[in-house]
Short mmCIF file of N, CA and C in Angstrom, two decimals:
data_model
loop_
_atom_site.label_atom_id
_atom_site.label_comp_id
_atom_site.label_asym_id
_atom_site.label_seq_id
_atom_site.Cartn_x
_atom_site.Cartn_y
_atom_site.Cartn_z
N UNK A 1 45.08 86.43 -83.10
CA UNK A 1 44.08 85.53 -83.63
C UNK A 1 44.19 84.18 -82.93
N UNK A 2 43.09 83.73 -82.41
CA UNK A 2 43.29 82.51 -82.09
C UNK A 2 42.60 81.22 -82.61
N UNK A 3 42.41 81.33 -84.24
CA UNK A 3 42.32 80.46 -85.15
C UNK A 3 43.35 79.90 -85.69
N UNK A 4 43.15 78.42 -85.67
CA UNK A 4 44.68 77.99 -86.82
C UNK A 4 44.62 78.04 -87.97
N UNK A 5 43.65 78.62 -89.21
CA UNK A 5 43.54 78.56 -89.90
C UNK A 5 42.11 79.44 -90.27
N UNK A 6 42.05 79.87 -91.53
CA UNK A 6 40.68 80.36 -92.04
C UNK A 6 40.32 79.93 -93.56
N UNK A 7 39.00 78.86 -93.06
CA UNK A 7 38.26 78.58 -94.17
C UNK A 7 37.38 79.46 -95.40
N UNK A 8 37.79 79.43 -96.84
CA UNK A 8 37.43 80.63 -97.42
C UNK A 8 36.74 79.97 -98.86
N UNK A 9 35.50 79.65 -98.81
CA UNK A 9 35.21 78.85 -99.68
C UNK A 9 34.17 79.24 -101.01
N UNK A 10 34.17 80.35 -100.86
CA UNK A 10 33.85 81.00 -102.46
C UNK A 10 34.07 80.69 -103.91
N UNK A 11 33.22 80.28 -104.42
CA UNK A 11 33.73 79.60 -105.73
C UNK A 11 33.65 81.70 -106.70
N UNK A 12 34.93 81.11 -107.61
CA UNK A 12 34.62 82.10 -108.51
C UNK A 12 34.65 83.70 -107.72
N UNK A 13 35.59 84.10 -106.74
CA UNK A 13 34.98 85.18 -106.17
C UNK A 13 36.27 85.85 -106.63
N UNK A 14 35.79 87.09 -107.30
CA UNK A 14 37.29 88.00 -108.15
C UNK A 14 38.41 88.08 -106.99
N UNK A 15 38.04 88.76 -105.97
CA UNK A 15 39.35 88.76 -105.12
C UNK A 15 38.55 89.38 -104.01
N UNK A 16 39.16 88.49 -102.88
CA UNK A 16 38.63 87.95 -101.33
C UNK A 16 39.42 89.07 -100.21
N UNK A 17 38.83 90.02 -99.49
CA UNK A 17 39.99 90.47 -98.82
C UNK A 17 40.29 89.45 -97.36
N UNK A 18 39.10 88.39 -96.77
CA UNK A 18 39.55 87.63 -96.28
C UNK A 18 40.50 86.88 -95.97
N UNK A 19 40.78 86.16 -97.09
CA UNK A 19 42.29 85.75 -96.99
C UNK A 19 43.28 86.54 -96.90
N UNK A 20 43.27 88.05 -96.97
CA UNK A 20 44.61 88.83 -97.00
C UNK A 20 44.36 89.19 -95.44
N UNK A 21 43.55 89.20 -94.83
CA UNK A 21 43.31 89.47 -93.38
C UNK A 21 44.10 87.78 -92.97
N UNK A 22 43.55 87.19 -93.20
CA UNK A 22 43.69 85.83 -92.41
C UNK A 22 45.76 85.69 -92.18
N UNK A 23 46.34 86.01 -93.51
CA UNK A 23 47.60 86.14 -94.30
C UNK A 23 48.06 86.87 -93.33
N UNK A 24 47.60 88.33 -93.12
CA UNK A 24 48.03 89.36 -92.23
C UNK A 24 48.55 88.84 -90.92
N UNK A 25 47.30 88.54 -90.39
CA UNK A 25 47.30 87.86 -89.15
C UNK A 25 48.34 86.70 -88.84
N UNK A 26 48.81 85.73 -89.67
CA UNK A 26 49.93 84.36 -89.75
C UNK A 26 48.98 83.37 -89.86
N UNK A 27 47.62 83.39 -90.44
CA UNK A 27 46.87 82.10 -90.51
C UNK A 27 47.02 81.74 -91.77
N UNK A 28 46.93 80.44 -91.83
CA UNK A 28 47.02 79.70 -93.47
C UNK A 28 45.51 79.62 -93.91
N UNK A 29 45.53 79.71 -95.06
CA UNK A 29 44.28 80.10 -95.64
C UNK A 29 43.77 78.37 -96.20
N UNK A 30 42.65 78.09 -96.26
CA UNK A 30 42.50 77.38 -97.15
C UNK A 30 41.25 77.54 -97.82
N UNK A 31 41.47 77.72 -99.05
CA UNK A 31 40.49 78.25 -100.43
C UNK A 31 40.28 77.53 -101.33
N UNK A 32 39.70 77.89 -101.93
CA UNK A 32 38.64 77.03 -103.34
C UNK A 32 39.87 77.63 -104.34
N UNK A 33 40.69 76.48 -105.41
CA UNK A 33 40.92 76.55 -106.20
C UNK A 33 40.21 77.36 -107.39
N UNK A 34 40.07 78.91 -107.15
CA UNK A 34 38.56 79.51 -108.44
C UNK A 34 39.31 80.98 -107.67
N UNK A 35 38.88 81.93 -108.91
CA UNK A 35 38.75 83.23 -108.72
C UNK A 35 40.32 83.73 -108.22
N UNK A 36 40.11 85.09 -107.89
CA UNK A 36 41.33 85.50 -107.28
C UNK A 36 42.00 84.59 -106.22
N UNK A 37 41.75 83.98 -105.60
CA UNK A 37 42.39 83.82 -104.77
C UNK A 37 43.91 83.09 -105.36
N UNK A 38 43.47 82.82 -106.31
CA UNK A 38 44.72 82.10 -106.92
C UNK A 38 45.89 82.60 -107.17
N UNK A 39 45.92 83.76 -107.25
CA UNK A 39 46.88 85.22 -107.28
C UNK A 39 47.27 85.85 -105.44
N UNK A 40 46.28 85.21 -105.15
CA UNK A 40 46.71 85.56 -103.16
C UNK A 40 47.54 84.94 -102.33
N UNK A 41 47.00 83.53 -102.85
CA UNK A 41 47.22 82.50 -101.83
C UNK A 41 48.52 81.43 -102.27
N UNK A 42 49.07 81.19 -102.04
CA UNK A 42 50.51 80.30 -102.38
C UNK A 42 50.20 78.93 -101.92
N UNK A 43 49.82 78.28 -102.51
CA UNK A 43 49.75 76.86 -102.30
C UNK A 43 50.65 76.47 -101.73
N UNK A 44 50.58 75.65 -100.63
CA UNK A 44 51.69 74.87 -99.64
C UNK A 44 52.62 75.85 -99.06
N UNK A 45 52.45 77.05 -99.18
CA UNK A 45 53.06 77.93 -98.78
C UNK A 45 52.52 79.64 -97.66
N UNK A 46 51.50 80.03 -98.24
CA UNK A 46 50.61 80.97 -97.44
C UNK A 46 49.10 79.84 -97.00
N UNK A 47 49.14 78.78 -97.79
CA UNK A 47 47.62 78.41 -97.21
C UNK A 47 47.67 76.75 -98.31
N UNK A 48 46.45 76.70 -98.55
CA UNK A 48 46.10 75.27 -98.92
C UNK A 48 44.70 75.65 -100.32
N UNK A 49 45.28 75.49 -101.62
CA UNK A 49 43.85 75.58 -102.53
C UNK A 49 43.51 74.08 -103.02
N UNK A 50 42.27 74.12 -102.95
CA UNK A 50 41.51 72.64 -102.55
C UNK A 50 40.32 72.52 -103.68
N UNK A 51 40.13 71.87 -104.63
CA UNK A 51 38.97 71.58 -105.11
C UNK A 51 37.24 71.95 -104.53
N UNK A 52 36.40 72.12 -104.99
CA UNK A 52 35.03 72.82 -104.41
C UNK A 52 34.21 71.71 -103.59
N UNK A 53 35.04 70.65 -102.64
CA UNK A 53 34.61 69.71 -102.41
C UNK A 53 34.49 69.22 -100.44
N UNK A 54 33.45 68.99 -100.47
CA UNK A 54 33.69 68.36 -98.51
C UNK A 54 34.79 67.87 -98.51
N UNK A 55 34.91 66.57 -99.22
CA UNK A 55 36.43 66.15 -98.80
C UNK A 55 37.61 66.99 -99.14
N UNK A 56 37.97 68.03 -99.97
CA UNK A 56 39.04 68.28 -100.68
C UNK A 56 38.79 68.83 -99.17
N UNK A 57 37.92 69.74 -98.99
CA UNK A 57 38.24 70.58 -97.82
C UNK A 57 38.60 70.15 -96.64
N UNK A 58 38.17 69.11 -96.00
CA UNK A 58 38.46 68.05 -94.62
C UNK A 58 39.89 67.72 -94.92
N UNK A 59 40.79 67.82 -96.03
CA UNK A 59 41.72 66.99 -96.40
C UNK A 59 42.93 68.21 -95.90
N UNK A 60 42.24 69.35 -96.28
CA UNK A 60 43.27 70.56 -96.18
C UNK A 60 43.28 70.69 -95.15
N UNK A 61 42.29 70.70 -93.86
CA UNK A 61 41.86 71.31 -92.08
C UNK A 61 42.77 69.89 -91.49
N UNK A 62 42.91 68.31 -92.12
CA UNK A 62 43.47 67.73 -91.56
C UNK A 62 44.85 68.00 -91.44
N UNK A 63 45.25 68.43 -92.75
CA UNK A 63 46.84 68.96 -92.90
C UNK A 63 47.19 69.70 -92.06
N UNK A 64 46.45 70.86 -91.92
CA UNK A 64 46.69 72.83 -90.85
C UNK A 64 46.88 71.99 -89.94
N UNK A 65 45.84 70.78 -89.36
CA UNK A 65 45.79 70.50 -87.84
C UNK A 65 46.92 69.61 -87.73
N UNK A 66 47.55 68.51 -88.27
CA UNK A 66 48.30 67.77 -88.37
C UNK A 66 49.87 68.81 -88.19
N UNK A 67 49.43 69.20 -89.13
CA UNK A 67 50.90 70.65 -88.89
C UNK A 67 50.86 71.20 -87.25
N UNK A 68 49.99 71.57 -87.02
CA UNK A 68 49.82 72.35 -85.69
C UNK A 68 50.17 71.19 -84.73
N UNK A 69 49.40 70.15 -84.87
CA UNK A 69 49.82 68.98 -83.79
C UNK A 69 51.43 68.86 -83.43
N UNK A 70 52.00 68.69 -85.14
CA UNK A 70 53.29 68.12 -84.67
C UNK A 70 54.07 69.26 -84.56
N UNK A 71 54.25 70.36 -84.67
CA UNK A 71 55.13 71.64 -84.14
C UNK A 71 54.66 73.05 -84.44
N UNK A 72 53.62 73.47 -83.45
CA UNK A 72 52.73 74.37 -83.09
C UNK A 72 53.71 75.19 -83.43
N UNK A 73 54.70 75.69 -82.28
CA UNK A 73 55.66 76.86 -82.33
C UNK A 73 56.58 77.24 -83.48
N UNK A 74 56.82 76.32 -84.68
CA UNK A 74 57.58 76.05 -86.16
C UNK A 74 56.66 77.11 -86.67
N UNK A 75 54.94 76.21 -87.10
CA UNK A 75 54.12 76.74 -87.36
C UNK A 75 53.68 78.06 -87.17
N UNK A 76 54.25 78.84 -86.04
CA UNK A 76 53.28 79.84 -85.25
C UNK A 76 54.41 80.84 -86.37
N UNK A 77 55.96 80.73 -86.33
CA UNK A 77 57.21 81.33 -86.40
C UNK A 77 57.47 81.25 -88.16
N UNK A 78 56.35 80.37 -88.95
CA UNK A 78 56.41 80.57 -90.23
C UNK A 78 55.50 81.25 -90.69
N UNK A 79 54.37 82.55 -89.85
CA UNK A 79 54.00 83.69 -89.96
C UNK A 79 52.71 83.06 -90.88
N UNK A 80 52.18 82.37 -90.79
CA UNK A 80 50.94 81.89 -92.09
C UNK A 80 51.81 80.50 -93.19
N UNK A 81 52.49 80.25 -92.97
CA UNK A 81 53.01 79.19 -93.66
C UNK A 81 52.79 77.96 -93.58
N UNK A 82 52.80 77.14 -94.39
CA UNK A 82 52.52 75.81 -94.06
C UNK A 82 53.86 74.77 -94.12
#
């Protein structure tokens, strides 16, 4: 995969197989605080859950990228972790 991350922004969606692909792959997810995903996704840990908002979301893609900036290869070797 050569995404740093996958945006998954479904409000209310029972359960996403997206994010378990994204997970699969070592990408950090970042999702809408709603629905299954809350049972998928590990906050600060497999991905980033964010309020249903432009900014909540810009806030999470700054983090992934900020992470990636300062130690790509940490990042790459914590398999989807943040």
């Amino acid at each position: 995969a050569r995404s740093q991350c996958v945006l998954y922004t479904p409000v209310g969606e029972h359960f996403g197989f997206v994010p378990l692909e994204a997970m699969a792959a070592a990408r950090p997810v970042i999702a809408v605080y709603s629905g299954g995903v809350r049972e998928t996704v590990r906050h600060g840990i497999t991905g980033l859950l964010c309020a249903p908002h432009p900014d909540a979301f810009a806030a999470a893609l700054a983090r992934v990228i900020d992470a990636w900036e300062r130690d790509a290869e940490t990042v790459r070797d914590l398999r989807g972790r943040l």
